[in-house]
Tab-separated table of C-alpha atoms and ligand atoms in Angstrom:
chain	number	residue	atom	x	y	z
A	1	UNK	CA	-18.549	113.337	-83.846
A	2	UNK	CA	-16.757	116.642	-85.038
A	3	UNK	CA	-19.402	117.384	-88.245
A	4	UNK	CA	-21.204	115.408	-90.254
A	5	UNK	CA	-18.452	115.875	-92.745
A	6	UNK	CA	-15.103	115.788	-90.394
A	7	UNK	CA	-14.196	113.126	-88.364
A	8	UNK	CA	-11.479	112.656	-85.773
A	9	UNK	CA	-9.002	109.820	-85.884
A	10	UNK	CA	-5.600	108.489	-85.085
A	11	UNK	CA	-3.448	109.209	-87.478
A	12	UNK	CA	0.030	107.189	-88.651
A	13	UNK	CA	2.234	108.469	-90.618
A	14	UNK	CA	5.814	107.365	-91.429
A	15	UNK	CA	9.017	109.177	-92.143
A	16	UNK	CA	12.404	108.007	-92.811
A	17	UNK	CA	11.180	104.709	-91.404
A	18	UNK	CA	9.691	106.520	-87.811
A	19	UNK	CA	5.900	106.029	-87.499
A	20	UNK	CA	4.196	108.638	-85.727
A	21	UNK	CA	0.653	109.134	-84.599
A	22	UNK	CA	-1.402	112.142	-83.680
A	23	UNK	CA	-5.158	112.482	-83.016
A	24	UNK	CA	-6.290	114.440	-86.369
A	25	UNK	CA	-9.559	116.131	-88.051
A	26	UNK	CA	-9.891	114.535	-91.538
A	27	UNK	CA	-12.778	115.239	-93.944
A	28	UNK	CA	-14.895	112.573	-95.333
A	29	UNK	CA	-13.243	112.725	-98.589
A	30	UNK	CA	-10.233	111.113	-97.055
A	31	UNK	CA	-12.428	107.793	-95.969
A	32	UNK	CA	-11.465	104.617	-98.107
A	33	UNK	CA	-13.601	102.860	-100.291
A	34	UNK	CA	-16.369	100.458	-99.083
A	35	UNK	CA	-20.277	100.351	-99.094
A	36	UNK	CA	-20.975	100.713	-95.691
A	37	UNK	CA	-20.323	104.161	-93.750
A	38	UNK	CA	-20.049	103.442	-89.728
A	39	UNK	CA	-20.424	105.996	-87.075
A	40	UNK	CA	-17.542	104.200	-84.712
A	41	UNK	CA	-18.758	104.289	-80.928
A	42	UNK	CA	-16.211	101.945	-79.727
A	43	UNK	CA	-12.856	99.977	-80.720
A	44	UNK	CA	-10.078	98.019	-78.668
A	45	UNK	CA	-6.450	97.607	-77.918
A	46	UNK	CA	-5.059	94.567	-78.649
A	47	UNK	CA	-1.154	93.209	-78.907
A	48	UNK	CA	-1.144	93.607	-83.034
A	49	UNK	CA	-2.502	97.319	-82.562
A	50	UNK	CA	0.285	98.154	-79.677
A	51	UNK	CA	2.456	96.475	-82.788
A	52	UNK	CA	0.845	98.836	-85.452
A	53	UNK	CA	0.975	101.920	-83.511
A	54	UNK	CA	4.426	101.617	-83.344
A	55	UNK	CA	5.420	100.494	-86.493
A	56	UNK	CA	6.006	97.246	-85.620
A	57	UNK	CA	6.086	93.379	-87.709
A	58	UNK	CA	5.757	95.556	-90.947
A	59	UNK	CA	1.421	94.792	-90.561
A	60	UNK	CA	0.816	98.180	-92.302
A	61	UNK	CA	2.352	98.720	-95.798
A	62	UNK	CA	0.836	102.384	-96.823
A	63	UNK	CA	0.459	105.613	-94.693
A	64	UNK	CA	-0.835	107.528	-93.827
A	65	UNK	CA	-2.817	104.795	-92.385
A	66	UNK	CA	-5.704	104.806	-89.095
A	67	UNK	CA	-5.524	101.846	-87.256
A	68	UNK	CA	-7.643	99.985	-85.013
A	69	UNK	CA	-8.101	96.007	-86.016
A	70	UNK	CA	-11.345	96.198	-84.122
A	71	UNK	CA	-14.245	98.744	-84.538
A	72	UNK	CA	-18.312	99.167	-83.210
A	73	UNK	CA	-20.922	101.294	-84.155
A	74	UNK	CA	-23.925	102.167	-86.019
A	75	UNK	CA	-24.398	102.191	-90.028
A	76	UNK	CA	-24.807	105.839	-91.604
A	77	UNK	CA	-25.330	105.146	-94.704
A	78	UNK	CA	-25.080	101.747	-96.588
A	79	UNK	CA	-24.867	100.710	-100.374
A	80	UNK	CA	-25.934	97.358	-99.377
A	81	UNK	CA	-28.807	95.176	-99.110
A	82	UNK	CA	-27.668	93.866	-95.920
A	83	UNK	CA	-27.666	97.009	-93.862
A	84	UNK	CA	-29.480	100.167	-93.429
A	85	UNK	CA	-28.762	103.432	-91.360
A	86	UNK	CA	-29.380	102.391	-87.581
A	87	UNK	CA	-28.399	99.212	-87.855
A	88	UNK	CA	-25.450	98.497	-85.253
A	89	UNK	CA	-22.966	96.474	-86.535
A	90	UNK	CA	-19.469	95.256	-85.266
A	91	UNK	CA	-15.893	94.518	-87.355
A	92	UNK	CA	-13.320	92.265	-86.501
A	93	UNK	CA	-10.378	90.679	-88.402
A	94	UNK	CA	-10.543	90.936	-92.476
A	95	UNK	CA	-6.994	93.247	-91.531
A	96	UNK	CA	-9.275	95.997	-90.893
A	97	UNK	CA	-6.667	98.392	-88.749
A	98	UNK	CA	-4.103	97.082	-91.071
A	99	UNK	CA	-4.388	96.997	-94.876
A	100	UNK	CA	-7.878	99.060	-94.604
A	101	UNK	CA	-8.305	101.998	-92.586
A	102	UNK	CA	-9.763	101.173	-89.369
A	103	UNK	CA	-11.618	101.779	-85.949
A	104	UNK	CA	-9.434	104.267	-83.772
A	105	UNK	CA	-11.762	106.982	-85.763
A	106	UNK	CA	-15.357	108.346	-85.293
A	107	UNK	CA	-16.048	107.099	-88.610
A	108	UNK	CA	-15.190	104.647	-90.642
A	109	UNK	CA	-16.218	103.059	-94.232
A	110	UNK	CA	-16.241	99.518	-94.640
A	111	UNK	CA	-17.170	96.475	-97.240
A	112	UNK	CA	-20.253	95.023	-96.292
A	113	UNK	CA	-19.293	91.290	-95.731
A	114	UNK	CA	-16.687	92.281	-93.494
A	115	UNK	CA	-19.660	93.521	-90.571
A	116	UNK	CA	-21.513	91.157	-88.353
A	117	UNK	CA	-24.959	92.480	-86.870
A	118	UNK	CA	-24.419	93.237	-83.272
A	119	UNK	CA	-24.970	89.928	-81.213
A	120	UNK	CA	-28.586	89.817	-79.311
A	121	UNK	CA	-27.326	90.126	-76.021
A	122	UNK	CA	-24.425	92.400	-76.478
A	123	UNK	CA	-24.309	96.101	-76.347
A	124	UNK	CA	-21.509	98.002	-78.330
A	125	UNK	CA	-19.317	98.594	-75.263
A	126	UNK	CA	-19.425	95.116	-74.530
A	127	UNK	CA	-19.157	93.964	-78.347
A	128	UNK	CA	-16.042	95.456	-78.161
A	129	UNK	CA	-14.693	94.066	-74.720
A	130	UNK	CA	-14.356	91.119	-76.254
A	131	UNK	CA	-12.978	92.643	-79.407
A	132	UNK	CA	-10.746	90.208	-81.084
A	133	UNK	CA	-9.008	89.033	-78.372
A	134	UNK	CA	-12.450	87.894	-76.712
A	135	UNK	CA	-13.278	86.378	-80.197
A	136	UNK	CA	-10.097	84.550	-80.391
A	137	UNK	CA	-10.420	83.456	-77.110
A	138	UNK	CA	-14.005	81.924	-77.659
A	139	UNK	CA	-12.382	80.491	-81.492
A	140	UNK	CA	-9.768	78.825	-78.818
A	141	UNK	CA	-12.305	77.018	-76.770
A	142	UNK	CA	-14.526	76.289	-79.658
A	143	UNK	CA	-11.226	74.211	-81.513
A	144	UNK	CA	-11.002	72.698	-78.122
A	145	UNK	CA	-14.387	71.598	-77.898
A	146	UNK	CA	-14.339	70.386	-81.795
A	147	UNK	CA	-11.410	68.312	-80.475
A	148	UNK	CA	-13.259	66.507	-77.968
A	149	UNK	CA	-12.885	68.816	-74.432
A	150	UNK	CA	-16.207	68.536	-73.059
A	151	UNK	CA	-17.466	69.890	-69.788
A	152	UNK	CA	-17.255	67.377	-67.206
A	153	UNK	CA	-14.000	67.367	-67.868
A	154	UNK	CA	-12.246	66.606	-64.755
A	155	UNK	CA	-8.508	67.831	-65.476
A	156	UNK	CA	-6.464	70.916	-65.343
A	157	UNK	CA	-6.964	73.445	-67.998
A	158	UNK	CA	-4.123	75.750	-68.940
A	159	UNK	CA	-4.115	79.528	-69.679
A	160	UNK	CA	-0.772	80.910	-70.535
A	161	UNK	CA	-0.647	84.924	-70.453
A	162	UNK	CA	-3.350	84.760	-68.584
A	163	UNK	CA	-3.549	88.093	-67.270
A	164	UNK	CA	-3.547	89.486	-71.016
A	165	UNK	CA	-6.926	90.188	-73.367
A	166	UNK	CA	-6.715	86.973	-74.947
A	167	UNK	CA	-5.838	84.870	-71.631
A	168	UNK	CA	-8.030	86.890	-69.342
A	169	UNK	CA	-11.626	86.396	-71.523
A	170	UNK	CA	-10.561	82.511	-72.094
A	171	UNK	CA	-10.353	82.197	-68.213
A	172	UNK	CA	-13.401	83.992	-67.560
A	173	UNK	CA	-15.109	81.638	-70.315
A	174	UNK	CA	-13.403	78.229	-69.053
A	175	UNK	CA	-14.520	78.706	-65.886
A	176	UNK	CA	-18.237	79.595	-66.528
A	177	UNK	CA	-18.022	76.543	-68.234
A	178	UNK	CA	-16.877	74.553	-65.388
A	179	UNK	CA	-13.369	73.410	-65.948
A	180	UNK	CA	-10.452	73.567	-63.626
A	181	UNK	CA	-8.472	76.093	-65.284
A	182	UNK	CA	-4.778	77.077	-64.385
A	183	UNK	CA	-3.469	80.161	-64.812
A	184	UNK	CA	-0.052	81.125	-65.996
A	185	UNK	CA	0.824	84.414	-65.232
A	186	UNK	CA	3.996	86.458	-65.091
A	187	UNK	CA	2.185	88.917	-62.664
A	188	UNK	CA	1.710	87.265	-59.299
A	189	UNK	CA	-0.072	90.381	-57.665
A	190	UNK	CA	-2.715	89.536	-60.574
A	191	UNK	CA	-3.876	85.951	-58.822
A	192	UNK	CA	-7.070	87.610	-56.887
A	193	UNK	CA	-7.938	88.693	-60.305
A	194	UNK	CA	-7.528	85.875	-61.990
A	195	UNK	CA	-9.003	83.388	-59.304
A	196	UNK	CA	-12.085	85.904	-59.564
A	197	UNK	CA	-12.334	85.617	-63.199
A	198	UNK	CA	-12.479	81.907	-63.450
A	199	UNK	CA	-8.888	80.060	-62.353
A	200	UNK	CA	-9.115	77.167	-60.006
A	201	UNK	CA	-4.972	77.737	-59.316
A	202	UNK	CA	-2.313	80.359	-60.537
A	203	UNK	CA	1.372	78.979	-62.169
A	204	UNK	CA	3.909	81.742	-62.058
A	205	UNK	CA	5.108	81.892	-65.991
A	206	UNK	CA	8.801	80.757	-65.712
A	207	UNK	CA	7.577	77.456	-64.650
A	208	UNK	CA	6.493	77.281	-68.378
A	209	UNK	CA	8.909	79.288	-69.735
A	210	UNK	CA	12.144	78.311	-68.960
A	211	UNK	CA	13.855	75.935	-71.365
A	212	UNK	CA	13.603	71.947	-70.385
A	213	UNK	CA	16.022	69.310	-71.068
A	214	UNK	CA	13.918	66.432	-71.826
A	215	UNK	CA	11.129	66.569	-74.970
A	216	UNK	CA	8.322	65.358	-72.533
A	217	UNK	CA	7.258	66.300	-69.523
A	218	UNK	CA	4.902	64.496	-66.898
A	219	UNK	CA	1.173	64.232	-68.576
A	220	UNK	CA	-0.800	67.106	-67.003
A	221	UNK	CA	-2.779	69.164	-69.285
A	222	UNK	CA	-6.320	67.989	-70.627
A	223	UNK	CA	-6.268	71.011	-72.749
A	224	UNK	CA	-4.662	74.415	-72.875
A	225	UNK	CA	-5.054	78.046	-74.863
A	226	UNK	CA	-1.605	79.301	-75.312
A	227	UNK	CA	-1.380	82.894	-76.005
A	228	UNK	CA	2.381	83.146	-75.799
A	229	UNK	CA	4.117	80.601	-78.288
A	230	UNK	CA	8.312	79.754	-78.371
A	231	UNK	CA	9.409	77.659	-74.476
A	232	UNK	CA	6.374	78.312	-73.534
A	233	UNK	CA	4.050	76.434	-76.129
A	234	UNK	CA	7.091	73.959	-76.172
A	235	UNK	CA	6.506	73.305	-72.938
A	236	UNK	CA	3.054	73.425	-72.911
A	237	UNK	CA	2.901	70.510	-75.737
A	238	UNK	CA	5.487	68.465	-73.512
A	239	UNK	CA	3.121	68.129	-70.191
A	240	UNK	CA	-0.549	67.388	-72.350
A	241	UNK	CA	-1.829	64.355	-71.406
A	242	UNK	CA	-2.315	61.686	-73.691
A	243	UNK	CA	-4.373	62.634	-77.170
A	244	UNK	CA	-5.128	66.155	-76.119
A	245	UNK	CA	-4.901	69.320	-77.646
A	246	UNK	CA	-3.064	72.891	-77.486
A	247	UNK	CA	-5.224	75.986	-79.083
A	248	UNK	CA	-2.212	78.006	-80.235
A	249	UNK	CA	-3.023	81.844	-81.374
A	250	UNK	CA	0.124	84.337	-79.802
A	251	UNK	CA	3.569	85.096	-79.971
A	252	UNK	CA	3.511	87.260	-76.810
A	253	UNK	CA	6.582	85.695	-76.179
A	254	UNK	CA	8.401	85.204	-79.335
A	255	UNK	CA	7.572	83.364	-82.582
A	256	UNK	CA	9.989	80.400	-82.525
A	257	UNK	CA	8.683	77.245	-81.546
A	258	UNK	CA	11.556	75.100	-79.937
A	259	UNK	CA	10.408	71.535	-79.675
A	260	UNK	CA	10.558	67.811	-81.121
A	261	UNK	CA	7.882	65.695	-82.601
A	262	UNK	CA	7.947	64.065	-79.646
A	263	UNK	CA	4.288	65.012	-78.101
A	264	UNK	CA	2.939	64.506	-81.423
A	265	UNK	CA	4.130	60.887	-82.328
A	266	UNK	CA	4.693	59.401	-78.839
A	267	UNK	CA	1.365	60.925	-77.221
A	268	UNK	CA	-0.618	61.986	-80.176
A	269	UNK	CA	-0.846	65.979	-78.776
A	270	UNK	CA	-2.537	68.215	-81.523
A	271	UNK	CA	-1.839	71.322	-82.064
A	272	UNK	CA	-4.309	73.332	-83.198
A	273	UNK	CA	-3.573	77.003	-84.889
A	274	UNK	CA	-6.062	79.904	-84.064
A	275	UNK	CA	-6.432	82.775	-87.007
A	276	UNK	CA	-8.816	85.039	-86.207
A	277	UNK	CA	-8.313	87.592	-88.654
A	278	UNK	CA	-9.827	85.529	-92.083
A	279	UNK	CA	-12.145	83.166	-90.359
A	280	UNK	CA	-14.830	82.676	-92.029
A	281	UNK	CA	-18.342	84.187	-91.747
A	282	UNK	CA	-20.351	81.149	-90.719
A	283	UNK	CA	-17.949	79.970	-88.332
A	284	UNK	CA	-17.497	83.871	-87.078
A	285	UNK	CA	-21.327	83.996	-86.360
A	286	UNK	CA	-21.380	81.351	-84.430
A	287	UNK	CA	-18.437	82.645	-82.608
A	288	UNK	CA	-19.880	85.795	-81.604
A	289	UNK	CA	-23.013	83.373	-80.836
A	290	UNK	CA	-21.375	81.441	-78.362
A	291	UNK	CA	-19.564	84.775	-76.989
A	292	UNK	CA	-23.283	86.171	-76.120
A	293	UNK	CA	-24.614	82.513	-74.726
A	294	UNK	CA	-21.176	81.801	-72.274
A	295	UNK	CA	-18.834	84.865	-71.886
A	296	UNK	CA	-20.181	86.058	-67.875
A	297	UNK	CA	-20.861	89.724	-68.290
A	298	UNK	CA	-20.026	90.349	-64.834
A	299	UNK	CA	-16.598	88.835	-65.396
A	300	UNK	CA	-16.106	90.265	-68.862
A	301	UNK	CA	-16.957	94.206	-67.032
A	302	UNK	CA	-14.472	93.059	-64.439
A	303	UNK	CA	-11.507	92.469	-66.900
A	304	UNK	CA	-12.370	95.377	-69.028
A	305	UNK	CA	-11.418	99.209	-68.600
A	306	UNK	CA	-12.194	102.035	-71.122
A	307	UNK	CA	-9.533	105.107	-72.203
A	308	UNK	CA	-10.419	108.160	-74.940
A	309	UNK	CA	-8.963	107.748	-78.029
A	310	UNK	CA	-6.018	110.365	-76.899
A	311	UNK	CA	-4.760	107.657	-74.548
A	312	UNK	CA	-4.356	104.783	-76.995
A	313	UNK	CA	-1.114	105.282	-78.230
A	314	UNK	CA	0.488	105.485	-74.644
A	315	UNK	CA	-1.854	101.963	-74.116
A	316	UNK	CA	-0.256	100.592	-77.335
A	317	UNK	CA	3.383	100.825	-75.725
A	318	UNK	CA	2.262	99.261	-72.240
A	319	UNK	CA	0.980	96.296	-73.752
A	320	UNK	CA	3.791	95.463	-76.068
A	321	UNK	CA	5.597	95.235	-72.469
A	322	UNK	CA	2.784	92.582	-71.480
A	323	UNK	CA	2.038	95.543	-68.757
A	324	UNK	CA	-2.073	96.023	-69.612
A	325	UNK	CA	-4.721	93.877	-67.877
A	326	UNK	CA	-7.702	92.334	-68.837
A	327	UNK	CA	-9.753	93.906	-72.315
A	328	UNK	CA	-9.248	97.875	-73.193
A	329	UNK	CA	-11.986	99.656	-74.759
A	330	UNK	CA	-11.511	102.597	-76.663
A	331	UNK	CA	-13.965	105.518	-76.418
A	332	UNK	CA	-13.664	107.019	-79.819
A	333	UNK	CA	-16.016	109.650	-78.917
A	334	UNK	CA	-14.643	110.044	-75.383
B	1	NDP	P1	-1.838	91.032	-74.212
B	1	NDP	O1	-0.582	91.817	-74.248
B	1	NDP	O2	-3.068	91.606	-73.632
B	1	NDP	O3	-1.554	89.652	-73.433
B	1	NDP	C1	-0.386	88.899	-73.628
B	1	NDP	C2	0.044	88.330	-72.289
B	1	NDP	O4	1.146	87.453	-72.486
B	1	NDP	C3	0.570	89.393	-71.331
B	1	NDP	O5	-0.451	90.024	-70.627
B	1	NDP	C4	1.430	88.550	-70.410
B	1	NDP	O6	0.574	87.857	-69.524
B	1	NDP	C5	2.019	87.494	-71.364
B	1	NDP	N1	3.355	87.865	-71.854
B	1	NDP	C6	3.746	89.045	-72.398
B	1	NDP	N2	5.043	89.004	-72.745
B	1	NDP	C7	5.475	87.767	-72.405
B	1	NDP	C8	6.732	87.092	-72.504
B	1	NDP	N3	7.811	87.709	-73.009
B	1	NDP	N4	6.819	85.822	-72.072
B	1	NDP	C9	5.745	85.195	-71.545
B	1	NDP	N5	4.534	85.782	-71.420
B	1	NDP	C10	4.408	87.037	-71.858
B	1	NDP	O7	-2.094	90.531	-75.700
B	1	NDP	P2	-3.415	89.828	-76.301
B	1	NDP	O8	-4.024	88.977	-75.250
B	1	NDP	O9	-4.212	90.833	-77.037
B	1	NDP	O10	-2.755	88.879	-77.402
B	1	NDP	C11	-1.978	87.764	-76.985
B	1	NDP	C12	-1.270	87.152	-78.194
B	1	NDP	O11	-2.244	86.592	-79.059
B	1	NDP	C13	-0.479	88.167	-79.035
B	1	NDP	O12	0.689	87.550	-79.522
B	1	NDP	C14	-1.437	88.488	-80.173
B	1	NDP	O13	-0.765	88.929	-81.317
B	1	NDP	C15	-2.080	87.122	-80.368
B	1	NDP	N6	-3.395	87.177	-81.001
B	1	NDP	C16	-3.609	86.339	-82.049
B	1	NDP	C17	-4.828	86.292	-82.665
B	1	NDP	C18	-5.059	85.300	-83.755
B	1	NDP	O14	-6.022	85.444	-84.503
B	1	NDP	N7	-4.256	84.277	-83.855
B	1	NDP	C19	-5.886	87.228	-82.284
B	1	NDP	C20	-5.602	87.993	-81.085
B	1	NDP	C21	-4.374	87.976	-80.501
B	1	NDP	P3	0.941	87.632	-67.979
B	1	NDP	O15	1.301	88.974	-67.439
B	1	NDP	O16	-0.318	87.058	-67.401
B	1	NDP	O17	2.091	86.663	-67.941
């Protein structure tokens, strides 16, 4: 931390349409209204903050603006009955990083019912290895589960961008759980990593990608988590098997959806649509629950690697070209 009443923090700000971002000291004064004051330990890189950082989707309206959709740390000070100084506490979602200030800062102020107590179980670091791409992977396999995948399921299990955040924590998750879980991946040399994650076999991307002629495909999928959208969700929903269902929360690889109602009407396929960012509180506790009870540690430490805050905005440009593996932490303090 720089003083008790200076913090440093990513800044963005825009001109003539060009957003740049610099590592800044800002005073307190310049924090954004809330009732809870956070010393930030950790946050995370995830596709919408490489988006952010580089002024991408129009996700932030008003700069200057400190991103970071993800943030952990410990309460300072606290207007609210539900937290006191000490208390660690973790933030995902609500468009924190995006319409509110957020966690690529060593200090950030917060509303209350936006913070979940850290998870028994989890430390900081690791609260934020999942981050919200671990949390939407776990929201994934819980709609799943809701929609009747149960373990002792015998049939494949598909991953598409697999090697991502998102892709590489549902993996790990799958197979702790015990499925057979495929994984599609663009980046062969990744296999050995994904095998040791949790993938029974590895399908190279443009097997799913490219565009098919006919609406349905042979019935292969008991369930899959589909990170990537457009062909390859298209596809994806062409090859389940009868009455299964498709957890569908990225656009890594576009945000068109080209395909018939086909795999709905002829083999009942749901398609089930992941939002992490507003889900609600009960639901998001026994998210982070679940996260704590089945996400391997050992697995989630493999897939994760930790960068200063000065490296983010470099990070932020590799993984809008699908080019970073696994979870990124971000040292805020480092
Ligand atoms: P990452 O960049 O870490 O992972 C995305 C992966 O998709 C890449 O690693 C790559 O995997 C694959 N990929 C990238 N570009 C393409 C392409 N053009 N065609 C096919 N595959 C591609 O991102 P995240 O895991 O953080 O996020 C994944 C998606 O999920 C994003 O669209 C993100 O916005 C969305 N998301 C949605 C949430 C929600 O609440 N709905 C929450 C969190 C994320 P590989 O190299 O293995 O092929």
């Amino acid at each position: 931390m720089t003083s008790d009443s200076a913090f440093k923090a990513i800044l963005l700000e825009e001109t003539d349409g060009k957003v740049s971002a610099t590592v800044s000291e800002l005073g307190n004064d310049r924090l954004p209204a809330g009732d809870v004051t956070v010393r930030v330990a950790y946050s995370t890189l995830n596709y919408k903050d490489g988006m952010i950082l580089n002024g991408l989707g129009r996700l932030v309206r008003q700069y200057p603006h400190v991103p970071g959709i993800d943030l952990a740390g410990t309460v300072e000070s606290s207007e609210s009955d539900a937290f006191k100084p000490g208390d660690q506490v973790v933030c995902t979602g609500w468009r924190v990083g995006e319409v509110h200030w957020g966690g690529y800062a060593q200090r950030a102020r917060l509303k209350s019912e936006w913070l979940v107590p850290l998870p028994e179980g989890l430390d900081l670091k690791r609260a934020m290895a999942i981050g919200t791409a671990g949390f939407t992977a776990m929201q994934c396999i819980l709609a799943l589960e809701q929609h009747g995948l149960e373990p002792g399921e015998q049939g494949e299990v598909l991953v598409t961008g697999a090697a991502g955040g998102v892709g590489s924590v549902a993996v790990a998750i799958l197979g702790k759980l015990g499925y057979k879980v495929v994984a599609s991946t663009g980046r062969q040399q990744l296999g050995d990593y994904l095998k040791s994650l949790g993938a029974s076999s590895i399908v190279d991307r443009k097997e799913l990608s490219e565009p098919q002629k006919r609406p349905l495909l042979s019935e292969r999928w008991a369930a899959a988590v589909d990170t990537v959208g457009s062909t390859t969700l298209a596809n994806t929903l062409a090859g389940m098997r009868y009455g299964r269902s498709v957890a569908a929360c990225g656009l890594a690889g576009g945000n068109d959806l080209p395909t018939t109602v086909l795999p709905f009407i002829l083999r009942g396929v749901n398609l089930l649509g992941i939002d992490s960012v507003m889900c609600p509180m009960p639901l998001r506790r026994e998210i982070w629950s679940r996260l704590a009870r089945d996400l391997p540690t050992d697995k989630l430490d493999e897939a994760t690697s930790v960068i200063p805050l000065a490296d983010v905005v470099e990070a932020g440009g590799r993984i809008l070209k699908g080019e970073v593996q696994g979870r990124v932490v971000v040292d805020v303090n480092g």
